[in-house]
Short mmCIF file of C-alpha atoms and ligand atoms in Angstrom, two decimals:
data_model
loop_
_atom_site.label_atom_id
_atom_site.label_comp_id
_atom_site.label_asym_id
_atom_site.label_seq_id
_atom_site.Cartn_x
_atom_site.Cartn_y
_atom_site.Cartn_z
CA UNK H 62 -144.32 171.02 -20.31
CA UNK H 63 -143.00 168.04 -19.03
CA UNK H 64 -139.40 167.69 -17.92
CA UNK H 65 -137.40 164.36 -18.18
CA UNK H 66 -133.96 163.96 -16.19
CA UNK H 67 -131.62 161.42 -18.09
CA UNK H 68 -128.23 163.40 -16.90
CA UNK H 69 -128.52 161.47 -13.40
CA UNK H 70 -124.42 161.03 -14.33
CA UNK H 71 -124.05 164.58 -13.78
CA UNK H 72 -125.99 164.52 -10.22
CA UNK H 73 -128.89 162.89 -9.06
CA UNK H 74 -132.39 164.00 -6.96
CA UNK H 75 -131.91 163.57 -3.25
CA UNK H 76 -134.05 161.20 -1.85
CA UNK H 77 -136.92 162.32 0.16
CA UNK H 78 -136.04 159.59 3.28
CA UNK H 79 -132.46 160.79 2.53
CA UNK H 80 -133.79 164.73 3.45
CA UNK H 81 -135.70 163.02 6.13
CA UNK H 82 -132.94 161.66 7.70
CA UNK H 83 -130.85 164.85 7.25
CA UNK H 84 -133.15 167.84 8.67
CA UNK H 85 -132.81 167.16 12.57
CA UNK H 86 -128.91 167.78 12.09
CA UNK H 87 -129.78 171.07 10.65
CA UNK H 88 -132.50 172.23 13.29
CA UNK H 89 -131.88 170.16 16.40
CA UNK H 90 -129.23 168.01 16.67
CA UNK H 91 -127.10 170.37 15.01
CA UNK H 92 -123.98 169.90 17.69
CA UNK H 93 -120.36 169.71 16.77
CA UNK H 94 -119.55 166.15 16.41
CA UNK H 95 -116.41 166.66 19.24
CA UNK H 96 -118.06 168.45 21.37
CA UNK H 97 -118.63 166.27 24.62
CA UNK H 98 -122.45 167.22 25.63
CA UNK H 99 -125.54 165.89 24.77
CA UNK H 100 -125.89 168.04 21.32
CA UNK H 101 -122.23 166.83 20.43
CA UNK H 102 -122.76 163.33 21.76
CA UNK H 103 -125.92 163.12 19.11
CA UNK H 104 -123.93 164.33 15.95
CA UNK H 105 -121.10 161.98 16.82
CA UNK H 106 -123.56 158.90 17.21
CA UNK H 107 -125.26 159.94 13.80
CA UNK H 108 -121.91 160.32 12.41
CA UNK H 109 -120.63 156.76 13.05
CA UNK H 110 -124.08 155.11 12.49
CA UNK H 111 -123.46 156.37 8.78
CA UNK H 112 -120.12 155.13 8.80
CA UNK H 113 -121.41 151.94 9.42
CA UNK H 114 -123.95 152.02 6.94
CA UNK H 115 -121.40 152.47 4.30
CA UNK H 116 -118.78 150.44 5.40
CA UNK H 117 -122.03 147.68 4.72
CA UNK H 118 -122.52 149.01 1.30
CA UNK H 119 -119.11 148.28 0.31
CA UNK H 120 -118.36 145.31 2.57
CA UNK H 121 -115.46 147.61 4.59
CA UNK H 122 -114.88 148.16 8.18
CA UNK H 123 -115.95 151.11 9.92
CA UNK H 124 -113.12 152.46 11.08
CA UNK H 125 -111.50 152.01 7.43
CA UNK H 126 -114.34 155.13 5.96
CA UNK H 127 -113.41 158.62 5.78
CA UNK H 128 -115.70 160.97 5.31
CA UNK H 129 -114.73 163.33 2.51
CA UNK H 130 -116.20 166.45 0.47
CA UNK H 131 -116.68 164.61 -2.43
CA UNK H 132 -115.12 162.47 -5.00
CA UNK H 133 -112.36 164.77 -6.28
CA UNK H 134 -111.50 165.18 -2.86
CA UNK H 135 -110.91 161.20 -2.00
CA UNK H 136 -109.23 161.26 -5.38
CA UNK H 137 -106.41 163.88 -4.60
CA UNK H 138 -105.82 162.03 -1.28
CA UNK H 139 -105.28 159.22 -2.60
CA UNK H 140 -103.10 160.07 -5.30
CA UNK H 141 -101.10 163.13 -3.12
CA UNK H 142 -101.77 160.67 -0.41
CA UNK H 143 -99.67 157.61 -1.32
CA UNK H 144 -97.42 159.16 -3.36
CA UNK H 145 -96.51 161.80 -0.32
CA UNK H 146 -96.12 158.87 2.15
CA UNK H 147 -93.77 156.67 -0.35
CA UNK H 148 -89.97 157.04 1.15
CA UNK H 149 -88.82 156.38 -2.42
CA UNK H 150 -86.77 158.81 -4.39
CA UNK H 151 -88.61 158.21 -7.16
CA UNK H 152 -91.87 157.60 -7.63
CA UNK H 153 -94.23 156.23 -10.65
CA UNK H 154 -98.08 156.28 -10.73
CA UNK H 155 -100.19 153.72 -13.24
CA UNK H 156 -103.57 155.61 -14.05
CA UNK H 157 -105.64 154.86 -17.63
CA UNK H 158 -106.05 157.57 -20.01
CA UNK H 159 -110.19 157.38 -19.56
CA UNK H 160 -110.10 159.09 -15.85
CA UNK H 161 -112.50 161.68 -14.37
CA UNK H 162 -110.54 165.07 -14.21
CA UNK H 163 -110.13 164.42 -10.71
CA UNK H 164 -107.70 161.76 -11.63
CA UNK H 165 -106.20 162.79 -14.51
CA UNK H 166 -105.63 166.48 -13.57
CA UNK H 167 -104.36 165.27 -10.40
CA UNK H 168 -101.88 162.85 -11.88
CA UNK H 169 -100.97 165.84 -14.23
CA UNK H 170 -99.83 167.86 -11.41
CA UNK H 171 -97.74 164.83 -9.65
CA UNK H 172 -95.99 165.14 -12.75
CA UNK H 173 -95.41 168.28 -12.48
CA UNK H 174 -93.59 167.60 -9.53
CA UNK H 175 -91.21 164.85 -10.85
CA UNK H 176 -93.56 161.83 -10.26
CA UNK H 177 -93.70 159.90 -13.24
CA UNK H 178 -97.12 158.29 -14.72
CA UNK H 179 -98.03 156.04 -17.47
CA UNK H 180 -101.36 156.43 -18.60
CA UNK H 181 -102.58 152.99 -19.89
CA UNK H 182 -104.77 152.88 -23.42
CA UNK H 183 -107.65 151.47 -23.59
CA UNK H 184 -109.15 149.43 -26.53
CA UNK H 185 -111.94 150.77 -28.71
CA UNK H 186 -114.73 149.18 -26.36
CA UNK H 187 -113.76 151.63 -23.36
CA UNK H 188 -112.27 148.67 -21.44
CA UNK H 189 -108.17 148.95 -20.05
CA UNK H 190 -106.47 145.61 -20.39
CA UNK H 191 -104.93 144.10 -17.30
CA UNK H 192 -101.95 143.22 -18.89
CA UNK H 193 -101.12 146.24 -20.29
CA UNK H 194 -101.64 147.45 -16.68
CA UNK H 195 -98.94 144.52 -15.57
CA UNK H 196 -96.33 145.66 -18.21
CA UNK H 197 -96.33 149.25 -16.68
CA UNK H 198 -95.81 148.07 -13.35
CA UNK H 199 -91.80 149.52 -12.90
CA UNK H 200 -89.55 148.84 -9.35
CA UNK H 201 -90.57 152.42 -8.53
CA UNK H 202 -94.58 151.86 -9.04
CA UNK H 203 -95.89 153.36 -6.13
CA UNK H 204 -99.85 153.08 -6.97
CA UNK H 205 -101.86 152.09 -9.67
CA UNK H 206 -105.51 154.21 -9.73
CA UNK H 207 -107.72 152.92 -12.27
CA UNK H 208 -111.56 153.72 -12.22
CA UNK H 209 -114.33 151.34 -11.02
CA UNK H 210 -117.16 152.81 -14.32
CA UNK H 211 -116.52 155.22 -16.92
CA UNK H 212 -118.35 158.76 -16.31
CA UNK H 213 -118.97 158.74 -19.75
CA UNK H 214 -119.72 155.72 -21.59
CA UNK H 215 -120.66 153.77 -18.25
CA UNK H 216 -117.77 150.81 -18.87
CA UNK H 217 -116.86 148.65 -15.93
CA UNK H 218 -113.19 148.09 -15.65
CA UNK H 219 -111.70 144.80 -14.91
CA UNK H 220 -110.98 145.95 -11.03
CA UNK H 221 -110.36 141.65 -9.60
CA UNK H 222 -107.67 141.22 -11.85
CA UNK H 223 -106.23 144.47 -11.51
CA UNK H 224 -106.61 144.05 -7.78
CA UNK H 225 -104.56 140.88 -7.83
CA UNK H 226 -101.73 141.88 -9.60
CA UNK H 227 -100.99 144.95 -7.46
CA UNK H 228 -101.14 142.69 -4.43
CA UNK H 229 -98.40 140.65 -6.47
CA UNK H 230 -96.23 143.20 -6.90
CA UNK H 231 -96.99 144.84 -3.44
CA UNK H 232 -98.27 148.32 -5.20
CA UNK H 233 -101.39 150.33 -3.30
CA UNK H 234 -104.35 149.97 -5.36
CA UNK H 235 -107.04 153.15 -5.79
CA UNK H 236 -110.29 152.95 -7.48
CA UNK H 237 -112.59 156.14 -8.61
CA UNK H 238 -115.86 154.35 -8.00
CA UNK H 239 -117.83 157.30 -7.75
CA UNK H 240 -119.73 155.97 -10.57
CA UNK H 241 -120.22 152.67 -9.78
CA UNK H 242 -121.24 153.23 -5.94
CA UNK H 243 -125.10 152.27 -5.58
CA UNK H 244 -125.67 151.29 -9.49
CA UNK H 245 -123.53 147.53 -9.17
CA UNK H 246 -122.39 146.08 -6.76
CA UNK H 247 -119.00 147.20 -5.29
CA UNK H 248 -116.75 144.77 -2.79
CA UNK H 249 -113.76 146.09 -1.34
CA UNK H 250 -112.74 142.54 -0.25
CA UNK H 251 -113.60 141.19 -4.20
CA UNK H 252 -111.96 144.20 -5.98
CA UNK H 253 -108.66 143.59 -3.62
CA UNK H 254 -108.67 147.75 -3.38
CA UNK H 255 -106.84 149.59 -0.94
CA UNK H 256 -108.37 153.06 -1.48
CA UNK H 257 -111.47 153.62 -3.07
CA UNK H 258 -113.48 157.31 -3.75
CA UNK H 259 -117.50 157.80 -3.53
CA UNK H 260 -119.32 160.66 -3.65
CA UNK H 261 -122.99 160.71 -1.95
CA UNK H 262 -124.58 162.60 -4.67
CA UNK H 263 -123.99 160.24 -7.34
CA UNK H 264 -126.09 157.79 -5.29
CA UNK H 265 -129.31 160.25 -3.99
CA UNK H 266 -127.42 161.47 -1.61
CA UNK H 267 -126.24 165.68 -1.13
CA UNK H 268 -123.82 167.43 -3.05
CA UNK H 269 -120.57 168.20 -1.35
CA UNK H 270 -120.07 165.19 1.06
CA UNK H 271 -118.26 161.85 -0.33
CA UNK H 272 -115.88 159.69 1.30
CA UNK H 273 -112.69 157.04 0.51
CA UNK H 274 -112.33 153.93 1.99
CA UNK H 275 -108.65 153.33 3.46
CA UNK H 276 -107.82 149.71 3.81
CA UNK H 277 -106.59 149.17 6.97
CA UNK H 278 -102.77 149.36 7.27
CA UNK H 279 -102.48 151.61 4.24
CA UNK H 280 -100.09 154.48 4.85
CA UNK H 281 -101.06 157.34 3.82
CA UNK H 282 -99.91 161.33 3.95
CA UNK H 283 -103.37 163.68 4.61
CA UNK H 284 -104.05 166.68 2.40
CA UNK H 285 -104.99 168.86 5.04
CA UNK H 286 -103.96 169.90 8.46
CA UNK H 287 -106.09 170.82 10.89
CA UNK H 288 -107.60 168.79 14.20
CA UNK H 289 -107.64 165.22 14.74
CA UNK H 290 -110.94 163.99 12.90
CA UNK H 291 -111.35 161.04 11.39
CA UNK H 292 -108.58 159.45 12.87
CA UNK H 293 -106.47 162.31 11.96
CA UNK H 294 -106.64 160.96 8.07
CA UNK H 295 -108.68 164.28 7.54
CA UNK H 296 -109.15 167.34 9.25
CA UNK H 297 -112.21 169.52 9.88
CA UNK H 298 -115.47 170.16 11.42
CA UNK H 299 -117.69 166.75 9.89
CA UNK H 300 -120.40 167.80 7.85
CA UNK H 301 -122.83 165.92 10.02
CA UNK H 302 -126.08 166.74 7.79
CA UNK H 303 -124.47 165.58 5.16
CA UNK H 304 -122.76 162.90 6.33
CA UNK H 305 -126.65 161.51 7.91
CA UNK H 306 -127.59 162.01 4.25
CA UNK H 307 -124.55 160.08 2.61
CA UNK H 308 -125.47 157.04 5.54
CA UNK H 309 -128.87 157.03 3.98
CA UNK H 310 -128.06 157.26 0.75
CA UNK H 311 -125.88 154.07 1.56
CA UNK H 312 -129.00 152.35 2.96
CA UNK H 313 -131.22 152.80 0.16
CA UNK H 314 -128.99 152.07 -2.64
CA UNK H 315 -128.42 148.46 -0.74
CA UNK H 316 -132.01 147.57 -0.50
CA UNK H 317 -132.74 148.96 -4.21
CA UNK H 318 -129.49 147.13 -5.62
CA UNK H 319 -130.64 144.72 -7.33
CA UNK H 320 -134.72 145.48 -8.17
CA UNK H 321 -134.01 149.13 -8.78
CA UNK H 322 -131.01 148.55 -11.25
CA UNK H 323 -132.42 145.70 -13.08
CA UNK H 324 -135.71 148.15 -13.78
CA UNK H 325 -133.42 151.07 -14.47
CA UNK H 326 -131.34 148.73 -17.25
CA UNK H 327 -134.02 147.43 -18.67
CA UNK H 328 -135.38 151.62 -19.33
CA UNK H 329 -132.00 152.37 -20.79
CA UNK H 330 -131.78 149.59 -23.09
CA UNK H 331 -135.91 150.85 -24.48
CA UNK H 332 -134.72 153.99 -24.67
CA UNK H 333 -131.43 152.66 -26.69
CA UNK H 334 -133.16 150.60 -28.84
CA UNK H 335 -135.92 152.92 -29.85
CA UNK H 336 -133.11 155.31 -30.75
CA UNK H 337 -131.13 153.05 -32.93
CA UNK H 338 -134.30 151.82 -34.40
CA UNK H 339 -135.23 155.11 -35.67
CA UNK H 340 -132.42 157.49 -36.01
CA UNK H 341 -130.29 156.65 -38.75
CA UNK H 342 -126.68 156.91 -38.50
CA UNK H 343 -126.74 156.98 -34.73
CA UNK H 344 -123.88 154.65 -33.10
CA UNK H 345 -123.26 153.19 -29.16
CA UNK H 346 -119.86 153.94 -27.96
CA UNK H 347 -118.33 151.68 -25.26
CA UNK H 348 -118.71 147.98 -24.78
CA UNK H 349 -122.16 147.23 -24.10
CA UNK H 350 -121.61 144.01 -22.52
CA UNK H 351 -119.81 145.61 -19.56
CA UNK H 352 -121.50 148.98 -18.99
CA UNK H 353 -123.37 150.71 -16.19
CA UNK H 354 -127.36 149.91 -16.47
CA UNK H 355 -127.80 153.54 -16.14
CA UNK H 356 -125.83 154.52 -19.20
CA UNK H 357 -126.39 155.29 -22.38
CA UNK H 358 -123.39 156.80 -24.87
CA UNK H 359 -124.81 157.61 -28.77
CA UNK H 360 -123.14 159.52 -31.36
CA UNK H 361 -125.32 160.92 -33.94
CA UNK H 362 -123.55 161.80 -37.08
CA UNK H 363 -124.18 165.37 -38.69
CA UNK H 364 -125.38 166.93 -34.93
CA UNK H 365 -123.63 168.89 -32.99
CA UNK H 366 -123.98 167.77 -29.05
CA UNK H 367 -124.15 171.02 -27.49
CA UNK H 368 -127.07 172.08 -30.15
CA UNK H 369 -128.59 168.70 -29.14
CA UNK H 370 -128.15 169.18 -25.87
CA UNK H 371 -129.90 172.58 -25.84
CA UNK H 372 -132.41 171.96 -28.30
CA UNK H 373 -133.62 168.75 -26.29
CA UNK H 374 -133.58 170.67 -23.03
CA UNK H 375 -136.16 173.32 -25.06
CA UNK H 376 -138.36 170.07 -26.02
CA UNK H 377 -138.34 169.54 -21.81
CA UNK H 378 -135.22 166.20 -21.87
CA UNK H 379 -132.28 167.22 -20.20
CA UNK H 380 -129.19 164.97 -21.19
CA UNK H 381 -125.78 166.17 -21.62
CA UNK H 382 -122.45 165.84 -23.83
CA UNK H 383 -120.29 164.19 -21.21
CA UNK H 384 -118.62 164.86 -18.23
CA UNK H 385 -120.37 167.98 -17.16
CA UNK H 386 -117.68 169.65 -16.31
CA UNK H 387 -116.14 169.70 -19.52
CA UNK H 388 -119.54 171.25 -20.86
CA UNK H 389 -119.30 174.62 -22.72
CA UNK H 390 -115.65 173.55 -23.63
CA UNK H 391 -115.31 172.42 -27.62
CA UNK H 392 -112.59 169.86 -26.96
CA UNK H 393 -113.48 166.69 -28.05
CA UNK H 394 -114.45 164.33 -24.81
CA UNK H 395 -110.95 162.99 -23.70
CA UNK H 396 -112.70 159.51 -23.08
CA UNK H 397 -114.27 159.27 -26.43
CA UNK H 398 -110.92 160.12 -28.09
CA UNK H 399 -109.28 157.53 -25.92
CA UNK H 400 -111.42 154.67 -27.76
CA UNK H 401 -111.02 156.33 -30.75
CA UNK H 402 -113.14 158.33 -31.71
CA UNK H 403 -112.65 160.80 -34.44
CA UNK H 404 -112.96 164.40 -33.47
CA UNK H 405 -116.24 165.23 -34.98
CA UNK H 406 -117.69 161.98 -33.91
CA UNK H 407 -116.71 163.12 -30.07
CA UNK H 408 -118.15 166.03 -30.60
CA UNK H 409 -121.26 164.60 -31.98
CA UNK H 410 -121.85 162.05 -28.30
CA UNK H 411 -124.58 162.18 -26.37
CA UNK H 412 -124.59 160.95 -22.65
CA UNK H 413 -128.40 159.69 -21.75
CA UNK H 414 -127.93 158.44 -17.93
CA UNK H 415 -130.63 157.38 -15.86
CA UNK H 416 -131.55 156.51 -12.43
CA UNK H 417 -134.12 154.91 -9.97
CA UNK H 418 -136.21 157.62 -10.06
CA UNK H 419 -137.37 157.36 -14.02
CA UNK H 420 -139.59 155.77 -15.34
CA UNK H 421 -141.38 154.23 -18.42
CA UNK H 422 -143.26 157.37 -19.25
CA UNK H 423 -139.92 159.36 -19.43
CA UNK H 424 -138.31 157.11 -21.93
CA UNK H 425 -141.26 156.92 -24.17
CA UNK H 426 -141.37 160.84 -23.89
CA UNK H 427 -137.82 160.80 -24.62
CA UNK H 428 -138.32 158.84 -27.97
CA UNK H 429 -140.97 160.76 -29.01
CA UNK H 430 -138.51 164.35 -28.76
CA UNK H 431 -135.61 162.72 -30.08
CA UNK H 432 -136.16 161.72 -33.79
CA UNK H 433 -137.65 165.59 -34.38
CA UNK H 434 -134.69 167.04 -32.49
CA UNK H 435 -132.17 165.22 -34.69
CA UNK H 436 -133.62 165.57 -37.93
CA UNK H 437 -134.23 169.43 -37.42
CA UNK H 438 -130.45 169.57 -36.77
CA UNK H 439 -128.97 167.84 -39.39
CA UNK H 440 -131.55 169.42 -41.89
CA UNK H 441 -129.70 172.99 -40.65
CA UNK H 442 -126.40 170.52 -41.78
CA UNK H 443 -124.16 171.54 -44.98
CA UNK H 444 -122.48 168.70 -44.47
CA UNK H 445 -125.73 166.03 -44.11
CA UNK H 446 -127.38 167.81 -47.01
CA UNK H 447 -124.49 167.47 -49.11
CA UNK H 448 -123.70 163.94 -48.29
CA UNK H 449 -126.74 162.80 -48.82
CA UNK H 450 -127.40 164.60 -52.20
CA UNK H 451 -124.41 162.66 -52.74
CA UNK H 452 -125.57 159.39 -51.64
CA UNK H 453 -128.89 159.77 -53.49
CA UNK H 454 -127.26 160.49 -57.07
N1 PLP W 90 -114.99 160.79 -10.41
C1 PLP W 90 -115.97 160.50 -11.29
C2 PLP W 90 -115.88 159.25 -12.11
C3 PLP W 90 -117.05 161.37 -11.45
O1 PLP W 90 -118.02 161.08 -12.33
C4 PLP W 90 -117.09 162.55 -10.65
C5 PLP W 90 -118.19 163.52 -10.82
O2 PLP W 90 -118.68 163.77 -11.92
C6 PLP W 90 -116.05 162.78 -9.74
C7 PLP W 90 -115.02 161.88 -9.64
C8 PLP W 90 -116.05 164.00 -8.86
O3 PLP W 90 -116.91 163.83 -7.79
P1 PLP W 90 -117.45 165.11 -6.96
O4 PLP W 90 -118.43 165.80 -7.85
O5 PLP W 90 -118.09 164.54 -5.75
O6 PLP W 90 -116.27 165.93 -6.62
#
């Protein structure tokens, strides 16, 4: 049977010149990056030639990347981060109410401390509103962390703006961009950010490696302690392999920018339209004029997602309800809710995601599962059959 991946949200395939790059770190050059002999020296090398390969990617300095183990890692720094640092008795965070878990839990537990937060709306197109970011801003605003794209629904938020006013009001600016890293283009310089998470396997790159960019000058408390790596921001042994494979990964989403998103845009919005054109009662959540190419966000009404979910992956499409790692749990999606969703339409979203590595042939595949997979579902509906008995008499 043939097996379509449109969850690339969720994770996406390593690249084979990304586990090209990575192997001699494993099997050769496998030295500890500190370590002052030739093995050591070789690591080390590797290790700042990928620094320098993302600090390109995002228009940074190399010495302003630290490597990471992922995004919710370089999201708890920067939040514990900035708000440990601040000399200010009290302290107040600005975050949106659409964050990744590693946000939003994060700010939870801040407030759990006695830091206070304001969670900023956002309107029913999955976009936050710089001026309702402005109008939070108190004389104890210590950060403001607002994400680059929605995991999600894909939206882009209005980072420039949001970048400027923090620099008015002198208040460290964090971005989750773990999204948007290697799908749009992302300028630290543009965005005016002074923190900023990634996470390599997002972007073809290994699980369990990521990194934040640290404007220079940015003070900042660590979350570990440990040895003096990476400029003593973060403690620990590097994950060289990884690290090779995050550089890489860097490299490759550069060159494929531009061609590779425009191609993988152009698939979502086929495999959007061909579900809207058939399947009735199927609606697109988030604004579509500022969205991810890769994303796709489609509430079908009288289907539950987890039954889609599982009945696609039997028909060889996996796709998924959300964030993945609210999967299994029956709460409504937190983001849909935010735009306003009602419960049951929540619970009906679908998240379709691609990346670089579909193509035409999985789409049309796709299409051809989906109509069967819906209509089997809501025929096994109470509710559908009733409604539309109703709506026929
Ligand atoms: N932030 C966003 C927006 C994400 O989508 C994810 C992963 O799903 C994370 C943070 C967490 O990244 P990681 O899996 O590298 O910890």
């Amino acid at each position: 049977m043939q097996r379509v991946y449109l969850d690339n949200n969720a994770t996406t395939a390593v690249a084979p010149e990304v586990l090209e790059a990575m192997k001699p770190y494993f099997l050769d050059d496998y030295g500890n990056a500190s370590s002052i002999h030739l093995r050591g020296q070789r690591a080390r090398s590797a290790v700042e030639a990928s620094r320098e390969q993302l600090a390109r990617l995002l228009n940074a300095r190399p010495s302003e990347i630290v490597f990471t183990s992922g995004g919710t890692e370089s999201d708890n720094q920067s939040l514990f981060g900035i708000v440990r640092a601040s000399r200010s008795e009290a302290k107040h965070v600005i975050t949106t109410t659409i964050e990744h878990s590693a946000v939003l839990h994060t700010a939870k537990e801040l407030e759990k401390r006695g830091v206070r937060v304001t969670y900023v709306p956002v309107g029913s197109g999955g976009v936050a509103d710089p001026t309702d970011v402005e109008k939070a801003i108190r004389p104890d605003t210590v950060l403001i962390s607002v994400m680059h794209a929605n995991n999600e629904i894909g939206t882009i938020q209005p980072l420039e703006e949001i970048g400027r006013i923090a620099r008015e009001h002198d208040i460290y600016f964090h971005t989750d961009a773990v999204q948007a890293v290697g799908k749009i283009p992302v300028d630290v310089e543009r965005l005016g950010v002074d923190l900023l998470s990634l996470s390599a396997h997002k972007l073809h790159g290994p699980k369990g490696v990521g990194a934040l960019y640290v404007r220079k000058g940015t003070i900042l408390r660590p979350l570990m302690y440990g040895g003096h790596h990476e400029r003593d921001r973060r403690p620990g042994t590097e994950n060289v392999p990884g690290i090779v494979g995050l550089g890489q990964a860097a490299e490759l989403a550069g060159r494929h920018l531009a061609d590779g998103m425009r191609k993988v845009g152009r698939l979502r919005d086929r495999l959007e339209e061909g579900i809207l054109s058939c399947v009735p009662l199927a609606t697109v959540s988030g604004d579509t004029s500022r969205r991810l190419p890769t994303t796709s966000n489609i509430s079908f009404d009288y289907v539950e997602g987890e039954g889609f979910v599982i009945a696609m992956d039997l028909k060889g499409v996996e796709c998924s309800t959300g964030a993945a790692c609210s999967s299994g749990s029956v709460e409504p999606s937190h983001v849909l809710t935010a735009i306003g969703r009602k419960p049951e339409q929540a619970r009906s979203s679908i998240r379709f995601s691609l990346g670089r590595f579909n193509t035409s042939e999985d789409v049309d595949y796709a299409l051809e599962m989906l109509p069967r997979v819906v209509e089997q579902l809501r025929s096994l509906s109470p509710h559908y059959k009733k409604d539309a008995i109703t709506a026929q008499a």
